[in-house]
Amino acid sequence: MSNTLLEVKNVVKIFRYGLFGFEFRAVDEVSLSLEDKPFIFTVAGESGSGKTTLARIILGVHVPEYGEVLYRGRDIHRLKGEDLVWFRKEVQAVFQDPYATFNPLKKVYSYLYETAKNVARINESEIENHIEEVLKRVGLSLEKVKGKYPSEFSGGELQRVSIARALITKPRLILADEPVSMLDASLRVTIVNLFKEFRDDLKISFIYITHDLSTAYYISDYVAIMYRGWVVEQGPVDKVFIEPLHPYTQTLLLSAPVPDPRWKEKWLKAIKLTATIEEKEFLARGCKYVARCPHAMKKCFEQVPPEFTVNGVKVKCWLYER
Amino acid sequence: MAKREIVDRETSIMLDRVLEAIDLTGGYSITVNDTPAYVDAVSNVSFYARNNEVLGIAGESGCGKSTLLKILYGFTRAPLVVKKGKVVLRANEQSIDILAVKDRTSVWWKYISYIPQNSMNVLNPLQRIRDHFIETISTHMNVDRDEAYNIARDYVENVGLSKEVLNAYPHQLSGGMRQRIVIALALMLRPRVVLADEPTTAVDVVVQRGVLQMLLDKQRELKNTLIVVTHDMGVQAMVTNRILIMYAGKGVELGATNDTFENPLHPYTKALIESLPRIGDKTLRKGLAGHPPDLINPPPGCRFHPRCPYAMDVCRREEPPIIEIDKEKFVSCWLYVKR
């Protein structure tokens, strides 16, 4: 157990809606196992693939219907009292929209102060020094932040404050849910470069949730691709992004525009797409990708594919059955 | 004789420039804390779009690219005001200044059409898709409802959508599908110029791929001009022939897309392109420090000088001129002024 930091075991999250309690599985039998060494693990997928729901389950916000999440061997959904404070200290979060993270009527500094006092439990006399230190880490300073309201910062600056806040508790793991999708392109790398730096210098691990494939490749060590609540492929980023196995991952990577006009011809030639009804995919009996898959076989319509391991990559597709 | 030929060549070059923006200046008249203020969103922007090309307008949020597009379309409602400049549209061997036309509905849809941002949400939720088409057709063509429906049905199939979508209400369709409907509507009357503002920002990559394909296919078929505004440099690289880079309300660089990516001239363009990570390349990328200026009080001189690593004295004092570096290659930066 000692060499796993986080283990997600067959987690299922069901949402119900409508008059008759129509059910659908936002996260469906997801398993991940993250080693206890500094890493950046990306969860990539399109909107509605369940990546944010998975993040909320890992943070303990949503309780899954089935399965469990073990952080250093302990089920995080059963933690109480002091143990919960310990978990909050160890695992921190950074969210998508920094203007929504902070209450616009509260000074930004109060968030840093409260985290230092209530979660990190730092002595009153040392709080300011500690906050100054974390702000320096993200390229800001105490005088730039103190006394200001969220609206007085630019989006990039406020996201840095949000990251500084997460650093206060000296976490082992930071879960960043779309931390750069609100920011301009030239600012994105300045933020993701921080993650790399903290992985290497502070030995903090990151779960980076994004739909932006180019920053995902740029910073991560491992990647999981989600589709309609499933993790369809997971493994080292160099394998998954360079030689994708699952037909969905292949389509996704071929569809992503490349900021390099030399790729234009190749991109223009990429496959044509068909439109299908999303609800049907969530309810499909076999593979959820079957309606769009160019390789669909009879078996794919009938049975859910298990995870096959090919060359260190786990792929949920019947094509790789041996 | 020789003189005549030169004149002819010049006219044909002019006719090729289907849409030309001359010295456009416009922005928003607003009140901040009870004092009137002016947001200088588009400042002295000049460029032209040629026939049968895809022109991209790129830049980061707040650089004025959407405002520029609204002015090009003549969609100027308060608080947006146009201070000066012309938008010359050349179609059917005539040329008109869109901003000087009183009744712009005479050019809209037929000669120039506009796909606004978040346009997947512009459809009327209480109307079936077919009524949107019939309304457009019967307003601009002299036909009755039944014939309009027939035209709509043929047209929808022609752009690769199933005719069943005509009977659906907007909420029954996915975002990508609605986006395609809006694009289909905008292109129906075969306009010479199509302005698309962030046409794929709200959709997923796979859907984005399909929407862009549709825009490109239609552009090739109609051989018209497509102007795409997007901050996504990946989309710019995949779709456009030429690209206009904007920064803080100014056009800073204009040139062929390939050239702009391979050999960016303006320091802002350089920084922007160098900041983009690519799949398959993990070398360290550097972002651009600082943030864009407040357009109520833009900095004097070059608006990029507070963030520019090459800033000189002159950059802080005087606005740089627009310099033609090469054929169809323009940059607005003091570094390229020979003195």
XYZ file of C-alpha atoms in Angstrom:
661
model
C 0.000 0.000 0.000
C 2.848 2.362 0.774
C 3.782 2.948 -2.842
C 0.364 4.233 -3.959
C -0.657 7.795 -3.210
C -4.143 7.664 -4.591
C -6.254 4.772 -5.664
C -9.603 5.130 -7.356
C -11.350 1.738 -7.359
C -14.285 1.014 -9.688
C -15.954 4.295 -8.899
C -19.491 4.904 -10.151
C -21.395 8.161 -9.759
C -25.041 8.154 -10.755
C -27.039 11.321 -11.373
C -30.806 11.177 -11.518
C -33.019 13.649 -13.253
C -36.560 14.023 -14.573
C -39.916 12.946 -13.237
C -39.188 9.232 -13.396
C -35.720 9.471 -11.936
C -33.939 8.803 -15.207
C -30.462 7.635 -14.254
C -27.201 8.148 -15.915
C -23.696 7.303 -14.924
C -21.529 10.437 -15.074
C -18.568 8.359 -13.928
C -18.776 4.682 -14.740
C -16.460 2.046 -13.247
C -13.386 4.260 -13.232
C -10.178 2.902 -11.732
C -6.913 4.792 -11.449
C -3.820 4.070 -9.436
C -1.276 6.823 -8.847
C 2.167 6.042 -7.486
C 3.649 7.883 -4.549
C 6.239 9.936 -6.394
C 5.924 13.427 -7.847
C 3.917 13.318 -11.062
C 1.515 15.271 -13.201
C -1.435 13.108 -14.142
C -3.785 14.533 -16.736
C -7.427 13.609 -17.049
C -8.460 14.748 -20.527
C -11.820 14.597 -22.168
C -14.544 16.645 -23.718
C -17.389 18.363 -21.931
C -19.743 15.823 -20.416
C -17.115 13.106 -20.249
C -17.243 13.096 -16.442
C -13.831 14.559 -15.708
C -15.062 17.241 -13.312
C -17.324 14.744 -11.547
C -14.321 12.469 -11.095
C -12.364 15.411 -9.663
C -15.149 16.146 -7.195
C -15.231 12.525 -6.102
C -11.497 12.599 -5.457
C -11.898 15.807 -3.446
C -14.672 14.203 -1.401
C -17.362 16.617 -2.631
C -19.399 13.900 -4.314
C -19.851 10.512 -2.684
C -19.789 7.736 -5.267
C -22.617 5.176 -5.402
C -20.180 2.305 -5.868
C -16.451 1.919 -5.433
C -14.026 3.777 -3.215
C -11.240 6.327 -3.286
C -8.205 5.524 -1.158
C -5.727 8.245 -0.307
C -2.657 6.609 1.247
C -4.751 3.575 1.960
C -7.627 5.410 3.672
C -11.129 5.727 2.245
C -11.564 9.478 1.901
C -15.331 9.351 2.002
C -15.256 7.933 5.540
C -12.893 10.482 7.068
C -14.190 12.537 9.986
C -12.986 15.334 12.270
C -9.209 15.620 12.529
C -8.685 13.068 9.767
C -10.671 15.223 7.405
C -8.538 18.260 8.238
C -5.475 16.091 7.545
C -6.906 15.163 4.145
C -7.728 18.808 3.337
C -4.152 19.678 4.211
C -2.698 16.957 2.024
C -4.966 17.427 -0.996
C -5.718 20.902 -2.307
C -7.668 22.195 -5.278
C -7.422 24.925 -7.920
C -10.517 25.652 -9.978
C -11.325 26.896 -13.440
C -12.629 30.405 -12.929
C -10.596 32.394 -10.395
C -13.269 35.095 -10.260
C -15.770 32.465 -9.124
C -13.306 30.937 -6.641
C -13.105 34.108 -4.586
C -16.072 35.992 -3.144
C -15.990 39.387 -4.903
C -16.897 41.204 -1.679
C -14.091 39.677 0.380
C -10.476 40.685 0.220
C -8.295 38.086 -1.408
C -5.872 38.080 1.505
C -8.558 36.772 3.864
C -8.651 33.510 1.919
C -4.923 33.075 2.303
C -5.104 33.952 5.985
C -7.992 31.615 6.737
C -6.389 28.696 4.938
C -3.163 29.272 6.858
C -4.997 29.509 10.172
C -7.740 26.913 9.899
C -6.343 24.253 7.591
C -2.573 24.569 7.799
C -2.838 25.581 11.522
C 0.128 27.913 11.357
C 0.951 30.098 14.383
C -0.524 33.572 14.191
C 2.919 35.181 14.275
C 4.230 33.197 11.328
C 1.232 33.425 9.045
C 2.294 36.553 7.206
C 5.792 35.263 6.496
C 4.415 32.008 5.245
C 1.935 33.732 2.945
C 4.672 35.998 1.615
C 6.719 32.892 0.826
C 3.973 31.122 -1.143
C 3.125 34.305 -3.033
C 6.762 34.636 -4.071
C 6.626 31.079 -5.359
C 3.917 32.062 -7.846
C 5.589 35.335 -8.810
C 3.552 37.725 -6.654
C 4.257 39.587 -3.438
C 2.410 40.405 -0.228
C 2.158 44.118 -1.006
C 0.605 43.368 -4.384
C -2.088 41.234 -2.798
C -2.885 42.685 0.626
C -5.957 44.900 0.877
C -7.200 44.115 -2.610
C -10.466 42.689 -3.871
C -10.650 39.999 -6.577
C -11.810 42.518 -9.201
C -8.528 44.389 -8.862
C -6.561 41.488 -10.299
C -6.259 40.257 -13.855
C -7.371 36.676 -14.522
C -3.804 35.382 -14.659
C -2.829 37.081 -11.406
C -5.904 35.856 -9.586
C -5.259 32.293 -10.760
C -1.754 32.644 -9.286
C -3.283 33.723 -5.966
C -5.513 30.664 -6.167
C -2.457 28.443 -6.647
C -0.619 30.213 -3.811
C -3.588 29.497 -1.558
C -3.354 25.821 -2.398
C 0.359 25.820 -1.555
C -0.173 27.195 1.969
C -0.955 23.805 3.493
C 2.142 22.196 1.916
C 0.008 19.661 0.079
C 1.161 16.371 -1.414
C -1.413 16.499 -4.174
C -3.066 19.408 -5.981
C -6.096 18.818 -8.100
C -6.381 21.470 -10.791
C -9.685 21.501 -12.661
C -9.310 23.370 -15.988
C -6.976 25.906 -14.362
C -5.984 27.624 -17.621
C -9.039 27.409 -19.828
C -10.155 30.933 -18.849
C -6.738 32.417 -19.617
C -5.164 33.760 -22.780
C -2.761 31.548 -24.691
C 0.373 33.483 -23.803
C -0.489 33.246 -20.096
C -1.351 29.555 -20.081
C 2.206 28.322 -20.193
C 3.230 30.649 -17.374
C 0.687 28.864 -15.156
C 1.404 25.306 -16.269
C 5.140 25.974 -15.986
C 4.487 26.574 -12.275
C 3.042 23.065 -11.970
C 6.160 21.584 -13.516
C 8.336 23.624 -11.202
C 6.408 22.569 -8.096
C 6.531 18.929 -9.138
C 10.306 19.077 -9.466
C 11.179 21.428 -6.563
C 8.443 20.935 -4.001
C 7.657 17.283 -4.882
C 3.969 18.064 -5.237
C 1.895 15.798 -7.458
C -0.819 17.191 -9.694
C -4.003 15.872 -11.166
C -4.531 18.184 -14.113
C -8.020 18.125 -15.557
C -8.331 19.672 -18.973
C -9.735 19.540 -22.456
C -6.667 21.313 -23.818
C -4.540 18.550 -25.297
C -1.464 20.623 -26.086
C -0.838 21.815 -22.523
C -1.711 18.302 -21.343
C 1.078 16.833 -23.450
C 3.440 19.627 -22.507
C 3.333 19.113 -18.732
C 2.108 15.655 -17.898
C 3.727 12.323 -17.180
C 0.606 10.192 -17.346
C -2.724 10.713 -18.978
C -6.216 9.223 -18.793
C -8.659 9.896 -21.621
C -12.306 9.996 -20.577
C -15.305 9.415 -22.772
C -18.915 9.390 -21.556
C -17.971 8.469 -18.020
C -15.374 5.860 -18.941
C -11.630 6.049 -18.901
C -11.030 4.612 -22.360
C -7.262 4.785 -22.344
C -4.593 5.506 -19.750
C -0.842 5.360 -19.653
C 2.364 7.379 -20.077
C 1.634 10.544 -22.054
C 4.345 9.864 -24.632
C 2.722 6.592 -25.558
C -0.921 7.659 -25.460
C -0.456 10.933 -27.354
C 2.056 9.734 -29.908
C 0.567 6.323 -30.683
C -3.014 6.376 -29.427
C -4.687 2.953 -29.279
C -8.358 3.612 -28.641
C -10.309 4.764 -31.731
C -11.706 7.678 -29.717
C -8.275 8.870 -28.620
C -7.186 8.661 -32.247
C -10.105 10.829 -33.420
C -9.580 13.281 -30.589
C -5.915 13.769 -31.407
C -6.570 14.044 -35.136
C -9.274 16.651 -34.535
C -7.200 18.918 -32.329
C -5.944 21.886 -34.318
C -2.163 22.264 -34.231
C -0.663 25.747 -33.896
C 1.614 25.057 -36.860
C 0.446 25.631 -40.454
C 2.723 22.828 -41.701
C 0.159 20.390 -40.259
C -2.684 21.947 -42.175
C -2.805 19.409 -45.026
C -2.723 16.466 -42.657
C -5.392 17.988 -40.458
C -7.664 18.765 -43.402
C -7.462 15.157 -44.559
C -8.494 13.740 -41.196
C -11.608 11.611 -41.111
C -15.155 12.843 -41.506
C -17.382 12.719 -38.483
C -20.876 11.557 -37.813
C -23.307 13.073 -35.366
C -25.161 10.855 -32.907
C -27.521 11.352 -30.036
C -25.587 11.645 -26.789
C -28.190 10.201 -24.473
C -28.136 6.928 -26.378
C -24.408 6.647 -25.824
C -24.778 6.867 -22.070
C -27.364 4.094 -22.193
C -25.655 1.814 -24.715
C -25.373 -1.844 -23.750
C -21.945 -2.497 -25.195
C -19.181 -0.018 -25.863
C -20.277 3.623 -25.558
C -18.243 4.614 -28.568
C -19.764 2.042 -30.881
C -22.016 4.461 -32.797
C -19.055 6.531 -33.928
C -16.375 3.877 -34.126
C -15.048 2.975 -37.579
C -13.889 -0.446 -36.294
C -17.126 -1.475 -34.565
C -17.661 -5.282 -34.460
C -20.676 -7.341 -33.404
C -19.213 -7.865 -29.967
C -18.880 -4.107 -29.413
C -22.652 -3.661 -29.587
C -23.295 -6.349 -26.999
C -20.573 -6.401 -24.395
C -18.756 -3.736 -22.453
C -15.064 -4.030 -23.273
C -12.720 -4.692 -20.322
C -9.372 -2.933 -19.944
C -6.603 -4.596 -21.920
C -2.979 -3.765 -21.230
C -0.879 -3.189 -24.327
C 2.739 -2.148 -23.907
C 2.126 -0.363 -20.587
C -1.067 1.353 -21.774
C -4.512 0.326 -20.534
C -7.142 0.507 -23.235
C -10.850 -0.247 -22.968
C -11.461 -1.615 -26.453
C -12.239 -5.035 -27.943
C -9.688 -4.467 -30.728
C -6.943 -5.288 -28.281
C -8.342 -8.586 -27.014
C -5.789 -11.349 -27.247
C -1.400 51.694 -74.045
C 1.073 50.856 -71.333
C -0.589 53.324 -69.051
C -3.970 51.748 -69.712
C -2.636 48.332 -68.721
C -1.328 49.680 -65.446
C -4.677 51.235 -64.711
C -6.408 47.961 -65.518
C -4.108 46.037 -63.259
C -4.710 48.477 -60.461
C -8.459 48.229 -60.850
C -8.296 44.461 -60.799
C -6.228 44.563 -57.626
C -8.785 46.904 -56.127
C -11.662 44.698 -57.217
C -9.914 41.734 -55.658
C -10.044 43.519 -52.328
C -13.606 42.651 -51.586
C -13.625 44.212 -48.142
C -11.328 47.013 -47.135
C -11.098 48.678 -43.744
C -9.573 52.143 -43.931
C -8.391 53.810 -40.761
C -11.142 52.324 -38.625
C -11.431 53.815 -35.180
C -14.208 52.951 -32.810
C -14.953 51.981 -29.260
C -17.388 52.158 -26.409
C -18.743 55.311 -24.784
C -19.478 54.345 -21.222
C -19.674 55.878 -17.765
C -17.285 54.845 -15.012
C -18.176 56.175 -11.546
C -20.443 58.832 -13.074
C -17.738 60.199 -15.360
C -17.941 59.542 -19.081
C -15.153 57.377 -20.450
C -14.224 55.989 -23.820
C -12.840 52.494 -24.355
C -10.491 52.764 -27.308
C -11.158 49.233 -28.599
C -10.272 49.659 -32.280
C -7.734 52.326 -33.152
C -6.668 53.214 -36.701
C -6.978 49.711 -38.072
C -6.494 49.334 -41.832
C -6.429 46.102 -43.794
C -8.155 44.403 -46.666
C -9.615 40.983 -47.318
C -9.231 39.479 -50.777
C -11.675 37.518 -52.804
C -11.605 33.750 -52.239
C -9.509 33.657 -49.094
C -9.787 32.853 -45.427
C -8.511 35.728 -43.332
C -7.947 35.222 -39.621
C -8.079 37.917 -36.972
C -6.194 36.777 -33.886
C -5.417 38.278 -30.535
C -6.148 37.808 -26.881
C -9.274 38.685 -24.968
C -9.905 42.409 -24.910
C -7.740 43.184 -27.950
C -10.708 44.535 -29.893
C -11.113 41.726 -32.413
C -14.834 41.228 -31.834
C -15.411 44.981 -31.857
C -13.572 45.226 -35.160
C -15.821 42.561 -36.611
C -18.967 44.355 -35.450
C -17.767 47.568 -37.082
C -16.942 45.716 -40.305
C -20.501 44.472 -40.366
C -21.841 47.927 -39.582
C -23.507 46.549 -36.475
C -22.962 49.721 -34.483
C -25.368 50.167 -31.635
C -24.720 52.137 -28.469
C -22.463 51.993 -26.536
C -20.371 51.109 -29.616
C -19.476 54.212 -31.608
C -17.411 54.574 -34.763
C -15.247 57.684 -34.637
C -13.807 57.547 -38.103
C -12.907 55.281 -40.980
C -14.559 53.469 -43.825
C -15.496 49.871 -44.556
C -15.523 49.491 -48.319
C -17.390 46.498 -49.683
C -16.855 45.706 -53.359
C -19.393 43.371 -54.885
C -21.175 43.231 -58.231
C -18.659 45.755 -59.601
C -19.921 48.345 -57.191
C -18.277 49.625 -54.109
C -20.032 50.987 -51.073
C -19.027 52.168 -47.629
C -21.003 49.992 -45.249
C -20.753 52.588 -42.494
C -22.304 55.250 -44.747
C -25.266 53.124 -45.804
C -28.429 54.082 -43.970
C -30.375 50.870 -44.413
C -27.760 48.218 -43.816
C -30.293 45.436 -44.169
C -29.892 45.927 -47.931
C -26.332 44.572 -47.721
C -26.637 42.272 -44.732
C -27.157 38.556 -45.452
C -26.994 39.055 -49.244
C -23.509 40.543 -49.547
C -22.058 40.300 -46.075
C -23.169 38.087 -43.236
C -22.146 37.775 -39.627
C -21.997 34.772 -37.324
C -21.872 36.299 -33.835
C -20.128 34.856 -30.806
C -22.066 32.131 -28.968
C -24.297 32.002 -31.994
C -25.542 28.546 -31.144
C -27.813 30.371 -28.702
C -29.304 32.874 -31.147
C -32.045 30.570 -32.405
C -35.529 31.366 -31.158
C -36.443 28.618 -28.649
C -40.141 28.838 -29.551
C -39.634 28.401 -33.281
C -38.852 25.253 -35.163
C -35.639 25.315 -37.197
C -37.627 25.358 -40.432
C -39.313 28.640 -39.452
C -35.924 30.274 -39.069
C -35.081 29.250 -42.626
C -38.464 30.181 -44.067
C -38.318 33.618 -42.451
C -34.898 34.333 -43.946
C -35.864 33.053 -47.374
C -39.154 34.888 -47.605
C -37.614 38.157 -46.404
C -34.907 38.182 -49.038
C -36.390 36.212 -51.928
C -39.768 36.745 -53.457
C -41.317 33.317 -52.773
C -44.229 31.902 -50.781
C -43.956 29.715 -47.662
C -44.196 26.347 -49.398
C -41.544 27.195 -51.898
C -39.391 28.664 -49.140
C -39.715 25.356 -47.274
C -38.630 23.434 -50.360
C -35.609 25.674 -50.818
C -34.734 25.221 -47.140
C -35.021 21.438 -47.374
C -32.755 21.174 -50.402
C -30.291 23.589 -48.901
C -30.075 21.818 -45.527
C -29.321 18.512 -47.221
C -26.741 20.224 -49.378
C -24.780 21.360 -46.304
C -24.744 17.847 -44.880
C -27.518 18.071 -42.303
C -30.468 15.726 -42.201
C -33.774 17.297 -43.276
C -35.304 16.078 -40.023
C -33.551 18.852 -38.132
C -35.919 21.297 -39.827
C -38.779 20.023 -37.695
C -36.848 20.154 -34.449
C -36.874 22.910 -31.873
C -33.458 24.365 -30.986
C -33.342 22.668 -27.554
C -33.610 19.254 -29.187
C -30.306 19.717 -30.969
C -26.779 19.582 -29.605
C -24.608 22.696 -29.465
C -22.547 21.650 -32.452
C -25.649 21.002 -34.513
C -27.164 24.386 -33.630
C -23.882 26.046 -34.511
C -24.050 24.384 -37.928
C -27.640 25.568 -38.405
C -26.638 29.159 -37.673
C -23.730 28.894 -40.109
C -26.028 27.391 -42.729
C -28.446 30.306 -42.253
C -25.661 32.859 -42.580
C -24.407 31.299 -45.817
C -27.746 30.616 -47.440
C -27.943 33.745 -49.594
C -24.388 33.169 -50.852
C -22.844 36.298 -49.368
C -19.509 37.513 -50.749
C -18.105 38.108 -47.278
C -18.756 36.021 -44.176
C -17.671 37.269 -40.751
C -17.416 34.559 -38.090
C -16.745 35.537 -34.480
C -15.238 32.652 -32.471
C -17.338 30.108 -34.387
C -16.074 27.100 -32.424
C -15.109 28.367 -28.986
C -17.990 26.780 -27.116
C -17.814 23.315 -28.713
C -15.582 20.278 -28.176
C -12.565 19.521 -30.362
C -14.210 16.763 -32.330
C -17.295 18.888 -32.998
C -15.080 21.883 -33.702
C -13.387 19.863 -36.401
C -16.761 19.269 -38.080
C -17.936 22.882 -37.818
C -14.686 24.218 -39.279
C -14.871 21.661 -42.082
C -18.327 22.929 -42.959
C -17.165 26.568 -43.012
C -14.197 25.693 -45.229
C -16.236 23.532 -47.614
C -18.754 26.327 -48.101
C -16.023 28.894 -48.618
C -14.485 26.733 -51.350
C -17.826 26.199 -52.987
C -18.862 29.857 -52.994
C -15.303 31.141 -53.594
C -16.079 34.014 -51.248
C -14.217 35.568 -48.363
C -14.323 34.148 -44.868
C -13.050 36.268 -42.002
C -12.595 34.228 -38.832
C -11.999 35.834 -35.476
C -10.530 33.473 -32.907
C -8.026 33.572 -30.093
C -7.198 29.914 -30.756
C -3.924 29.939 -32.665
C -4.380 26.267 -33.518
C -7.565 27.086 -35.411
C -5.820 30.027 -37.080
C -3.017 27.776 -38.294
C -5.358 25.099 -39.617
C -7.912 27.301 -41.351
C -6.593 30.669 -42.524
C -4.544 31.831 -45.520
C -3.630 35.200 -44.077
C -3.724 36.459 -40.532
C -4.118 39.837 -38.831
C -2.703 39.965 -35.314
C -4.289 42.490 -32.984
C -3.024 43.843 -29.705
C -4.836 46.371 -27.510
C -6.980 47.741 -30.320
C -4.223 47.967 -32.907
C -3.475 45.790 -35.886
C 0.189 44.917 -35.232
C 0.987 42.413 -37.971
C -0.623 41.183 -41.176
C 0.770 38.512 -43.461
C 0.463 34.998 -44.854
C -0.348 32.467 -42.120
C 2.638 30.219 -42.874
C 4.987 33.142 -42.791
C 3.513 34.605 -39.615
C 3.977 31.315 -37.751
C 7.440 30.586 -39.102
C 8.864 34.054 -39.027
C 6.844 36.362 -36.773
C 8.057 39.950 -36.898
C 6.277 41.890 -34.180
C 7.574 41.134 -30.661
C 4.019 40.420 -29.528
C 3.420 37.916 -32.328
C 6.778 36.323 -31.520
C 5.901 35.927 -27.849
C 2.441 34.619 -28.667
C 3.687 31.980 -31.088
C 6.567 30.919 -28.870
C 4.167 30.394 -25.964
C 2.165 27.690 -27.757
C 2.894 24.110 -26.708
C 2.569 21.458 -29.418
C 1.877 17.754 -29.055
C 5.148 15.884 -29.547
C 7.321 18.752 -28.315
C 8.136 19.152 -24.623
C 10.758 21.887 -24.850
C 10.258 24.673 -22.334
C 7.875 27.398 -23.485
C 7.880 30.863 -22.075
C 4.758 32.913 -21.598
C 4.385 36.632 -21.869
C 4.757 38.514 -18.587
C 2.327 41.241 -17.602
C -1.150 41.860 -18.929
C -2.786 43.904 -21.704
C -3.335 47.624 -21.011
C -6.539 49.260 -19.907
C -8.097 50.606 -23.096
C -9.683 53.553 -21.296
C -6.150 54.839 -20.677
C -3.934 53.142 -23.247
C -0.200 53.724 -22.808
C 1.396 56.416 -24.993
C 3.483 55.429 -27.993
C 3.340 51.771 -28.910
C 0.678 50.047 -26.832
C 2.858 46.972 -26.421
C 5.875 48.820 -25.003
C 5.228 48.066 -21.295
C 5.548 44.315 -22.027
C 8.028 44.463 -24.892
C 11.531 43.112 -24.317
C 12.904 45.337 -27.103
C 11.245 48.606 -26.019
C 13.264 51.715 -26.965
C 12.752 55.381 -26.128
C 10.834 56.079 -29.287
C 8.373 53.277 -28.488
C 7.363 55.072 -25.288
C 6.822 58.378 -27.090
C 5.460 57.790 -30.544
C 3.049 55.402 -32.126
C 4.783 53.156 -34.663
C 3.726 53.471 -38.309
C 2.462 50.513 -40.343
C 5.368 49.352 -42.501
C 5.148 47.206 -45.608
C 8.061 44.810 -45.138
C 7.401 42.730 -48.182
C 4.578 42.192 -50.611
C 1.454 41.740 -48.480
C 3.449 41.687 -45.265
C 2.802 44.506 -42.820
C 4.054 45.178 -39.324
C 3.607 48.084 -36.964
C 6.800 48.280 -34.908
C 9.687 50.730 -34.545
C 12.206 47.876 -34.831
C 11.498 47.730 -38.548
C 11.690 51.449 -39.279
C 14.888 52.240 -41.188
C 16.359 55.531 -40.114
